[in-house]
């Protein structure tokens, strides 16, 4: 096969949708269809039979001049085991040079694998059956590790929950057991998560059928659901995963054997990126792990200054990487996992030599070590939001309010072209501070270096003139020249917003060095579009709403429930150490993931 991308052009004549209440004209959806790339000569293609008779396409990579059975690294992914996006053949070559056998597999219903393209529900049993197949091969010594990012980090957790005894260690990156979950209201709670646009789009791109479809809806037209339906019509096939999620979501049973954290613990190297838009799911897993003594003993954290696509803060890189870019980033990308597997799969090292926590302090070089996260020496700081738009440690007993508008026809734009590759642009967001629908609060210039290390939260009492409201909190580094770089973010959806609600917005965790003369700035706003689906100002679903209504959001300042920014600092972060392989943010290399 040669080229494996095909483009379906938009129609030449506009047409009117019969169900469009405003009579807008619309063009056919333009998309790029990505079919399987050629299997490289370095791989031996196999088909692995699952317990229900479905065959999964699988590639085997073996070390040169090593015929003895040995340990295997399994990679189960939906993004084409041979494709350019995840460059698995190059990863396999790197791993086999370290003596590992590598098995890469298209998950069920994807690319060359048989079966239905259905998110999540088959990965537990398919993972077990694939591991069992690996252990029966003459090149396998029966020990298996798993590695991978995003969805192929999730497939590792699925395999853990299967309980297969041959799985000795995993290295999930920028992922989580709840990856891609639709926001769910907790009984009795006033708030829930804000829905990311990618969640309903994912079944129409990566899990629509065997192939991948690259396309974007026309976010300028309502209802937003219209293009999602039109795409399926234009392609001539519906997505089973989408139909399970819309309009009335069926929550797919990801782990039929029970939570992975109820299964036999295995050593896990859990990589989380400070700027990863999927990091909330990673941190929730970490919280679940720390509450389980068996799992807590087996978790090792690698906290990096990366986004979901593995671009580094302050370095970025090209949006489209060539072979040299990939080869340059592989040591930083793979060596931590291979070092980990050497110890816990091969048994060739001492577990005490693997740091419990390795973390990069963004703005500095190298990696710090600590015995726990956050480090024991962090100190919590609270800054109050004031009516004069400052952040201060001085309490104000007087209760006031500050308001901002949410106009569904004039939404606060998402600052990056690709939310998953946020650090490619690493956008300067100073223009957002000038918007009337963004409330900004600025702290004093720091006189000495300030190391922000650990969790960040915003607490306060919020209400709206509309029935529902979203509140986004964004924490920034404001430089003396006016440059505004995001440090952390969080958001919450208020389900009954016309009555004041006490919110606790989780902005995740950070490792960031604020230089002397710089300031902290906090934004409060009610949209971040199109990364998040905006509220229409009515009680209707954001996906189906056509008519919208501006609303006004308010936050209490001062008094007993004063709005407060809470973060932790670390006076002495400790000496910096290079990452395994001598690569990472200390030498200008960068990587990628899915």
PDB file of C-alpha atoms in Angstrom, residues 247-491:
ATOM      1  CA  UNK A 247     -29.077  11.199  23.306  1.00  0.00           C
ATOM      2  CA  UNK A 248     -29.506   9.163  26.517  1.00  0.00           C
ATOM      3  CA  UNK A 249     -26.091   7.909  27.609  1.00  0.00           C
ATOM      4  CA  UNK A 250     -25.534   4.277  28.444  1.00  0.00           C
ATOM      5  CA  UNK A 251     -22.547   4.073  30.733  1.00  0.00           C
ATOM      6  CA  UNK A 252     -20.431   1.331  29.247  1.00  0.00           C
ATOM      7  CA  UNK A 253     -19.196  -1.387  31.561  1.00  0.00           C
ATOM      8  CA  UNK A 254     -15.485  -0.845  31.269  1.00  0.00           C
ATOM      9  CA  UNK A 255     -14.402  -3.317  33.942  1.00  0.00           C
ATOM     10  CA  UNK A 256     -16.763  -6.301  34.153  1.00  0.00           C
ATOM     11  CA  UNK A 257     -14.445  -8.022  36.631  1.00  0.00           C
ATOM     12  CA  UNK A 258     -14.444  -5.022  38.954  1.00  0.00           C
ATOM     13  CA  UNK A 259     -12.199  -2.005  39.304  1.00  0.00           C
ATOM     14  CA  UNK A 260      -8.519  -2.482  38.460  1.00  0.00           C
ATOM     15  CA  UNK A 261      -7.779  -1.272  41.986  1.00  0.00           C
ATOM     16  CA  UNK A 262      -9.641  -4.289  43.341  1.00  0.00           C
ATOM     17  CA  UNK A 263      -7.417  -6.616  41.299  1.00  0.00           C
ATOM     18  CA  UNK A 264      -3.973  -7.966  42.148  1.00  0.00           C
ATOM     19  CA  UNK A 265      -1.631  -4.976  42.357  1.00  0.00           C
ATOM     20  CA  UNK A 266       1.230  -4.807  39.874  1.00  0.00           C
ATOM     21  CA  UNK A 267       4.037  -2.235  39.777  1.00  0.00           C
ATOM     22  CA  UNK A 268       2.838   0.802  37.827  1.00  0.00           C
ATOM     23  CA  UNK A 269       4.832   3.724  36.456  1.00  0.00           C
ATOM     24  CA  UNK A 270       2.136   6.381  36.190  1.00  0.00           C
ATOM     25  CA  UNK A 271       3.125   9.301  33.948  1.00  0.00           C
ATOM     26  CA  UNK A 272       1.087  12.517  34.273  1.00  0.00           C
ATOM     27  CA  UNK A 273       1.638  15.763  32.369  1.00  0.00           C
ATOM     28  CA  UNK A 274       1.160  19.174  33.973  1.00  0.00           C
ATOM     29  CA  UNK A 275      -0.451  20.449  30.756  1.00  0.00           C
ATOM     30  CA  UNK A 276      -2.260  17.260  29.743  1.00  0.00           C
ATOM     31  CA  UNK A 277      -5.949  18.003  29.123  1.00  0.00           C
ATOM     32  CA  UNK A 278      -6.723  14.433  30.271  1.00  0.00           C
ATOM     33  CA  UNK A 279      -4.778  14.806  33.537  1.00  0.00           C
ATOM     34  CA  UNK A 280      -7.912  14.968  35.747  1.00  0.00           C
ATOM     35  CA  UNK A 281      -8.508  11.280  35.048  1.00  0.00           C
ATOM     36  CA  UNK A 282      -4.867  10.503  35.875  1.00  0.00           C
ATOM     37  CA  UNK A 283      -5.057  12.313  39.201  1.00  0.00           C
ATOM     38  CA  UNK A 284      -8.290  10.564  40.137  1.00  0.00           C
ATOM     39  CA  UNK A 285      -6.533   7.247  39.606  1.00  0.00           C
ATOM     40  CA  UNK A 286      -3.669   8.420  41.792  1.00  0.00           C
ATOM     41  CA  UNK A 287      -6.150   9.318  44.542  1.00  0.00           C
ATOM     42  CA  UNK A 288      -7.756   5.876  44.254  1.00  0.00           C
ATOM     43  CA  UNK A 289      -4.347   4.230  44.390  1.00  0.00           C
ATOM     44  CA  UNK A 290      -3.211   6.127  47.480  1.00  0.00           C
ATOM     45  CA  UNK A 291      -6.353   5.014  49.340  1.00  0.00           C
ATOM     46  CA  UNK A 292      -5.507   1.346  48.640  1.00  0.00           C
ATOM     47  CA  UNK A 293      -2.410   0.166  50.577  1.00  0.00           C
ATOM     48  CA  UNK A 294      -1.567  -2.650  48.161  1.00  0.00           C
ATOM     49  CA  UNK A 295      -1.678  -0.378  45.130  1.00  0.00           C
ATOM     50  CA  UNK A 296      -0.051   2.568  46.921  1.00  0.00           C
ATOM     51  CA  UNK A 297       2.989   0.379  47.573  1.00  0.00           C
ATOM     52  CA  UNK A 298       3.257  -0.401  43.845  1.00  0.00           C
ATOM     53  CA  UNK A 299       2.770   3.069  42.305  1.00  0.00           C
ATOM     54  CA  UNK A 300       5.659   5.158  40.995  1.00  0.00           C
ATOM     55  CA  UNK A 301       4.943   8.644  39.641  1.00  0.00           C
ATOM     56  CA  UNK A 302       6.625  10.439  36.752  1.00  0.00           C
ATOM     57  CA  UNK A 303       5.299  14.011  36.620  1.00  0.00           C
ATOM     58  CA  UNK A 304       6.406  15.859  33.518  1.00  0.00           C
ATOM     59  CA  UNK A 305       6.061  19.312  31.968  1.00  0.00           C
ATOM     60  CA  UNK A 306       4.196  17.894  28.965  1.00  0.00           C
ATOM     61  CA  UNK A 307       0.802  18.029  27.297  1.00  0.00           C
ATOM     62  CA  UNK A 308      -1.172  15.025  26.020  1.00  0.00           C
ATOM     63  CA  UNK A 309       0.896  14.778  22.825  1.00  0.00           C
ATOM     64  CA  UNK A 310       4.138  14.878  24.833  1.00  0.00           C
ATOM     65  CA  UNK A 311       5.343  18.345  23.850  1.00  0.00           C
ATOM     66  CA  UNK A 312       7.419  19.982  26.564  1.00  0.00           C
ATOM     67  CA  UNK A 313       6.770  23.328  28.236  1.00  0.00           C
ATOM     68  CA  UNK A 314       9.145  25.948  26.901  1.00  0.00           C
ATOM     69  CA  UNK A 315      10.213  23.725  24.012  1.00  0.00           C
ATOM     70  CA  UNK A 316       7.127  22.821  21.979  1.00  0.00           C
ATOM     71  CA  UNK A 317       8.027  21.450  18.579  1.00  0.00           C
ATOM     72  CA  UNK A 318       6.538  21.025  15.138  1.00  0.00           C
ATOM     73  CA  UNK A 319       2.880  20.025  14.949  1.00  0.00           C
ATOM     74  CA  UNK A 320       3.850  17.418  12.343  1.00  0.00           C
ATOM     75  CA  UNK A 321       6.991  15.522  13.326  1.00  0.00           C
ATOM     76  CA  UNK A 322       9.378  13.865  10.904  1.00  0.00           C
ATOM     77  CA  UNK A 323      11.500  10.761  11.519  1.00  0.00           C
ATOM     78  CA  UNK A 324      14.355  12.770  13.017  1.00  0.00           C
ATOM     79  CA  UNK A 325      11.998  14.430  15.486  1.00  0.00           C
ATOM     80  CA  UNK A 326      10.698  11.031  16.554  1.00  0.00           C
ATOM     81  CA  UNK A 327      14.143   9.474  16.911  1.00  0.00           C
ATOM     82  CA  UNK A 328      15.336  12.432  18.967  1.00  0.00           C
ATOM     83  CA  UNK A 329      12.496  12.140  21.462  1.00  0.00           C
ATOM     84  CA  UNK A 330      12.516   8.361  21.985  1.00  0.00           C
ATOM     85  CA  UNK A 331      14.992   8.267  24.924  1.00  0.00           C
ATOM     86  CA  UNK A 332      12.929  10.684  27.028  1.00  0.00           C
ATOM     87  CA  UNK A 333       9.745   8.973  25.926  1.00  0.00           C
ATOM     88  CA  UNK A 334      10.726   5.338  26.519  1.00  0.00           C
ATOM     89  CA  UNK A 335      13.717   5.061  28.841  1.00  0.00           C
ATOM     90  CA  UNK A 336      11.800   5.631  32.102  1.00  0.00           C
ATOM     91  CA  UNK A 337       9.470   2.723  31.273  1.00  0.00           C
ATOM     92  CA  UNK A 338      12.307   0.463  30.108  1.00  0.00           C
ATOM     93  CA  UNK A 339      14.277   1.192  33.271  1.00  0.00           C
ATOM     94  CA  UNK A 340      11.134   0.366  35.234  1.00  0.00           C
ATOM     95  CA  UNK A 341      10.578  -2.892  33.357  1.00  0.00           C
ATOM     96  CA  UNK A 342      14.225  -3.879  33.784  1.00  0.00           C
ATOM     97  CA  UNK A 343      13.607  -3.866  37.532  1.00  0.00           C
ATOM     98  CA  UNK A 344      10.079  -5.222  37.838  1.00  0.00           C
ATOM     99  CA  UNK A 345       9.876  -7.563  34.836  1.00  0.00           C
ATOM    100  CA  UNK A 346      13.453  -8.682  34.241  1.00  0.00           C
ATOM    101  CA  UNK A 347      14.545  -8.445  37.849  1.00  0.00           C
ATOM    102  CA  UNK A 348      17.896  -6.943  36.858  1.00  0.00           C
ATOM    103  CA  UNK A 349      17.799  -3.979  39.242  1.00  0.00           C
ATOM    104  CA  UNK A 350      16.834  -2.909  42.715  1.00  0.00           C
ATOM    105  CA  UNK A 351      13.326  -1.466  43.239  1.00  0.00           C
ATOM    106  CA  UNK A 352      14.876   0.993  45.684  1.00  0.00           C
ATOM    107  CA  UNK A 353      16.717   2.568  42.758  1.00  0.00           C
ATOM    108  CA  UNK A 354      13.425   3.663  41.155  1.00  0.00           C
ATOM    109  CA  UNK A 355      12.311   6.971  42.696  1.00  0.00           C
ATOM    110  CA  UNK A 356       8.806   6.910  44.134  1.00  0.00           C
ATOM    111  CA  UNK A 357       8.183  10.292  42.526  1.00  0.00           C
ATOM    112  CA  UNK A 358      10.150  12.005  39.766  1.00  0.00           C
ATOM    113  CA  UNK A 359       8.888  15.447  38.863  1.00  0.00           C
ATOM    114  CA  UNK A 360       9.933  18.355  36.724  1.00  0.00           C
ATOM    115  CA  UNK A 361       9.589  21.888  38.041  1.00  0.00           C
ATOM    116  CA  UNK A 362       8.529  23.742  34.897  1.00  0.00           C
ATOM    117  CA  UNK A 363      10.786  26.677  34.240  1.00  0.00           C
ATOM    118  CA  UNK A 364      13.828  24.715  35.420  1.00  0.00           C
ATOM    119  CA  UNK A 365      15.916  21.863  34.022  1.00  0.00           C
ATOM    120  CA  UNK A 366      16.101  18.289  35.202  1.00  0.00           C
ATOM    121  CA  UNK A 367      13.909  16.210  37.488  1.00  0.00           C
ATOM    122  CA  UNK A 368      13.447  16.232  41.257  1.00  0.00           C
ATOM    123  CA  UNK A 369      12.847  13.214  43.453  1.00  0.00           C
ATOM    124  CA  UNK A 370      10.588  12.825  46.445  1.00  0.00           C
ATOM    125  CA  UNK A 371       9.280   9.974  48.534  1.00  0.00           C
ATOM    126  CA  UNK A 372       5.670  11.062  48.125  1.00  0.00           C
ATOM    127  CA  UNK A 373       3.440  13.476  46.274  1.00  0.00           C
ATOM    128  CA  UNK A 374       3.097  16.267  47.152  1.00  0.00           C
ATOM    129  CA  UNK A 375       6.515  16.422  48.812  1.00  0.00           C
ATOM    130  CA  UNK A 376       6.277  16.474  52.594  1.00  0.00           C
ATOM    131  CA  UNK A 377       7.723  19.983  52.928  1.00  0.00           C
ATOM    132  CA  UNK A 378       5.063  21.860  50.897  1.00  0.00           C
ATOM    133  CA  UNK A 379       3.249  24.735  52.571  1.00  0.00           C
ATOM    134  CA  UNK A 380      -0.331  25.677  51.713  1.00  0.00           C
ATOM    135  CA  UNK A 381      -1.082  29.270  50.741  1.00  0.00           C
ATOM    136  CA  UNK A 382      -4.459  30.997  50.425  1.00  0.00           C
ATOM    137  CA  UNK A 383      -5.069  34.160  48.423  1.00  0.00           C
ATOM    138  CA  UNK A 384      -8.470  35.862  48.530  1.00  0.00           C
ATOM    139  CA  UNK A 385     -10.162  37.321  45.445  1.00  0.00           C
ATOM    140  CA  UNK A 386     -11.067  40.969  45.959  1.00  0.00           C
ATOM    141  CA  UNK A 387     -13.416  43.523  44.437  1.00  0.00           C
ATOM    142  CA  UNK A 388     -10.479  45.551  43.133  1.00  0.00           C
ATOM    143  CA  UNK A 389      -9.426  42.470  41.098  1.00  0.00           C
ATOM    144  CA  UNK A 390      -6.439  41.529  43.210  1.00  0.00           C
ATOM    145  CA  UNK A 391      -5.281  38.369  44.966  1.00  0.00           C
ATOM    146  CA  UNK A 392      -4.390  39.075  48.575  1.00  0.00           C
ATOM    147  CA  UNK A 393      -3.780  37.273  51.847  1.00  0.00           C
ATOM    148  CA  UNK A 394      -5.736  39.910  53.776  1.00  0.00           C
ATOM    149  CA  UNK A 395      -9.235  38.809  54.799  1.00  0.00           C
ATOM    150  CA  UNK A 396     -12.146  41.155  54.188  1.00  0.00           C
ATOM    151  CA  UNK A 397     -15.096  40.704  56.567  1.00  0.00           C
ATOM    152  CA  UNK A 398     -17.375  42.649  54.232  1.00  0.00           C
ATOM    153  CA  UNK A 399     -19.381  40.537  51.808  1.00  0.00           C
ATOM    154  CA  UNK A 400     -19.661  41.761  48.218  1.00  0.00           C
ATOM    155  CA  UNK A 401     -20.064  40.130  44.799  1.00  0.00           C
ATOM    156  CA  UNK A 402     -18.405  40.353  41.427  1.00  0.00           C
ATOM    157  CA  UNK A 403     -20.215  39.407  38.223  1.00  0.00           C
ATOM    158  CA  UNK A 404     -19.382  38.531  34.626  1.00  0.00           C
ATOM    159  CA  UNK A 405     -21.573  37.749  31.646  1.00  0.00           C
ATOM    160  CA  UNK A 406     -21.880  34.532  29.697  1.00  0.00           C
ATOM    161  CA  UNK A 407     -23.075  35.178  26.145  1.00  0.00           C
ATOM    162  CA  UNK A 408     -23.546  31.930  24.158  1.00  0.00           C
ATOM    163  CA  UNK A 409     -23.193  33.965  20.951  1.00  0.00           C
ATOM    164  CA  UNK A 410     -19.850  35.448  22.022  1.00  0.00           C
ATOM    165  CA  UNK A 411     -17.945  32.698  23.786  1.00  0.00           C
ATOM    166  CA  UNK A 412     -14.497  32.846  25.354  1.00  0.00           C
ATOM    167  CA  UNK A 413     -12.313  31.082  22.767  1.00  0.00           C
ATOM    168  CA  UNK A 414     -10.115  28.109  23.551  1.00  0.00           C
ATOM    169  CA  UNK A 415      -6.577  29.501  23.222  1.00  0.00           C
ATOM    170  CA  UNK A 416      -4.868  26.531  21.495  1.00  0.00           C
ATOM    171  CA  UNK A 417      -5.626  25.139  18.045  1.00  0.00           C
ATOM    172  CA  UNK A 418      -5.253  21.604  19.386  1.00  0.00           C
ATOM    173  CA  UNK A 419      -6.094  21.133  23.056  1.00  0.00           C
ATOM    174  CA  UNK A 420      -4.174  17.849  23.115  1.00  0.00           C
ATOM    175  CA  UNK A 421      -1.025  19.572  21.825  1.00  0.00           C
ATOM    176  CA  UNK A 422      -1.406  22.720  23.925  1.00  0.00           C
ATOM    177  CA  UNK A 423       2.340  23.301  24.232  1.00  0.00           C
ATOM    178  CA  UNK A 424       2.909  23.392  20.472  1.00  0.00           C
ATOM    179  CA  UNK A 425       1.435  26.887  20.587  1.00  0.00           C
ATOM    180  CA  UNK A 426       1.962  27.532  24.316  1.00  0.00           C
ATOM    181  CA  UNK A 427      -0.333  30.494  23.738  1.00  0.00           C
ATOM    182  CA  UNK A 428       0.060  33.901  25.298  1.00  0.00           C
ATOM    183  CA  UNK A 429      -3.436  34.417  26.719  1.00  0.00           C
ATOM    184  CA  UNK A 430      -3.170  38.080  27.706  1.00  0.00           C
ATOM    185  CA  UNK A 431      -5.975  39.057  25.309  1.00  0.00           C
ATOM    186  CA  UNK A 432      -8.460  37.060  27.379  1.00  0.00           C
ATOM    187  CA  UNK A 433      -7.886  39.378  30.334  1.00  0.00           C
ATOM    188  CA  UNK A 434      -9.322  42.231  28.254  1.00  0.00           C
ATOM    189  CA  UNK A 435     -12.662  40.497  27.700  1.00  0.00           C
ATOM    190  CA  UNK A 436     -15.659  41.731  29.654  1.00  0.00           C
ATOM    191  CA  UNK A 437     -16.791  38.127  30.192  1.00  0.00           C
ATOM    192  CA  UNK A 438     -13.556  37.174  31.967  1.00  0.00           C
ATOM    193  CA  UNK A 439     -13.056  38.227  35.591  1.00  0.00           C
ATOM    194  CA  UNK A 440      -9.327  38.528  36.253  1.00  0.00           C
ATOM    195  CA  UNK A 441      -7.576  38.804  39.609  1.00  0.00           C
ATOM    196  CA  UNK A 442      -3.866  39.601  39.899  1.00  0.00           C
ATOM    197  CA  UNK A 443      -1.450  39.030  42.756  1.00  0.00           C
ATOM    198  CA  UNK A 444       1.588  41.109  43.719  1.00  0.00           C
ATOM    199  CA  UNK A 445       4.916  40.669  41.961  1.00  0.00           C
ATOM    200  CA  UNK A 446       6.949  38.029  43.769  1.00  0.00           C
ATOM    201  CA  UNK A 447      10.238  39.279  45.166  1.00  0.00           C
ATOM    202  CA  UNK A 448      11.895  35.870  45.293  1.00  0.00           C
ATOM    203  CA  UNK A 449      11.499  32.710  43.240  1.00  0.00           C
ATOM    204  CA  UNK A 450       8.222  30.994  44.087  1.00  0.00           C
ATOM    205  CA  UNK A 451       7.992  27.226  43.547  1.00  0.00           C
ATOM    206  CA  UNK A 452       4.387  26.108  43.086  1.00  0.00           C
ATOM    207  CA  UNK A 453       4.325  22.400  43.904  1.00  0.00           C
ATOM    208  CA  UNK A 454       1.213  20.320  44.520  1.00  0.00           C
ATOM    209  CA  UNK A 455      -2.573  20.746  44.214  1.00  0.00           C
ATOM    210  CA  UNK A 456      -4.364  23.958  43.230  1.00  0.00           C
ATOM    211  CA  UNK A 457      -8.008  24.746  44.034  1.00  0.00           C
ATOM    212  CA  UNK A 458     -10.446  27.634  43.850  1.00  0.00           C
ATOM    213  CA  UNK A 459     -13.207  27.706  46.450  1.00  0.00           C
ATOM    214  CA  UNK A 460     -16.138  30.052  46.622  1.00  0.00           C
ATOM    215  CA  UNK A 461     -19.873  30.687  46.455  1.00  0.00           C
ATOM    216  CA  UNK A 462     -21.277  31.158  42.949  1.00  0.00           C
ATOM    217  CA  UNK A 463     -24.700  31.763  41.421  1.00  0.00           C
ATOM    218  CA  UNK A 464     -26.261  32.674  38.074  1.00  0.00           C
ATOM    219  CA  UNK A 465     -29.293  34.301  36.487  1.00  0.00           C
ATOM    220  CA  UNK A 466     -29.691  31.116  34.423  1.00  0.00           C
ATOM    221  CA  UNK A 467     -30.766  27.626  35.471  1.00  0.00           C
ATOM    222  CA  UNK A 468     -27.342  26.102  34.784  1.00  0.00           C
ATOM    223  CA  UNK A 469     -23.852  27.547  34.721  1.00  0.00           C
ATOM    224  CA  UNK A 470     -20.250  26.576  34.066  1.00  0.00           C
ATOM    225  CA  UNK A 471     -17.409  28.184  35.973  1.00  0.00           C
ATOM    226  CA  UNK A 472     -13.883  27.899  34.569  1.00  0.00           C
ATOM    227  CA  UNK A 473     -10.860  28.824  36.692  1.00  0.00           C
ATOM    228  CA  UNK A 474      -7.522  29.438  34.963  1.00  0.00           C
ATOM    229  CA  UNK A 475      -4.274  30.159  36.833  1.00  0.00           C
ATOM    230  CA  UNK A 476      -1.522  32.049  34.979  1.00  0.00           C
ATOM    231  CA  UNK A 477       2.023  33.312  35.172  1.00  0.00           C
ATOM    232  CA  UNK A 478       1.930  37.036  34.334  1.00  0.00           C
ATOM    233  CA  UNK A 479       5.381  38.180  33.190  1.00  0.00           C
ATOM    234  CA  UNK A 480       6.625  41.784  33.519  1.00  0.00           C
ATOM    235  CA  UNK A 481       6.262  42.233  29.747  1.00  0.00           C
ATOM    236  CA  UNK A 482       2.584  41.226  29.912  1.00  0.00           C
ATOM    237  CA  UNK A 483       2.973  37.661  28.611  1.00  0.00           C
ATOM    238  CA  UNK A 484       0.338  35.438  30.195  1.00  0.00           C
ATOM    239  CA  UNK A 485       1.077  31.690  30.313  1.00  0.00           C
ATOM    240  CA  UNK A 486      -1.291  29.145  31.765  1.00  0.00           C
ATOM    241  CA  UNK A 487      -0.112  27.159  34.780  1.00  0.00           C
ATOM    242  CA  UNK A 488      -3.227  25.212  35.770  1.00  0.00           C
ATOM    243  CA  UNK A 489      -6.940  24.997  35.085  1.00  0.00           C
ATOM    244  CA  UNK A 490     -10.173  23.499  36.349  1.00  0.00           C
ATOM    245  CA  UNK A 491     -13.904  23.856  35.788  1.00  0.00           C
TER     246      UNK A 491
END
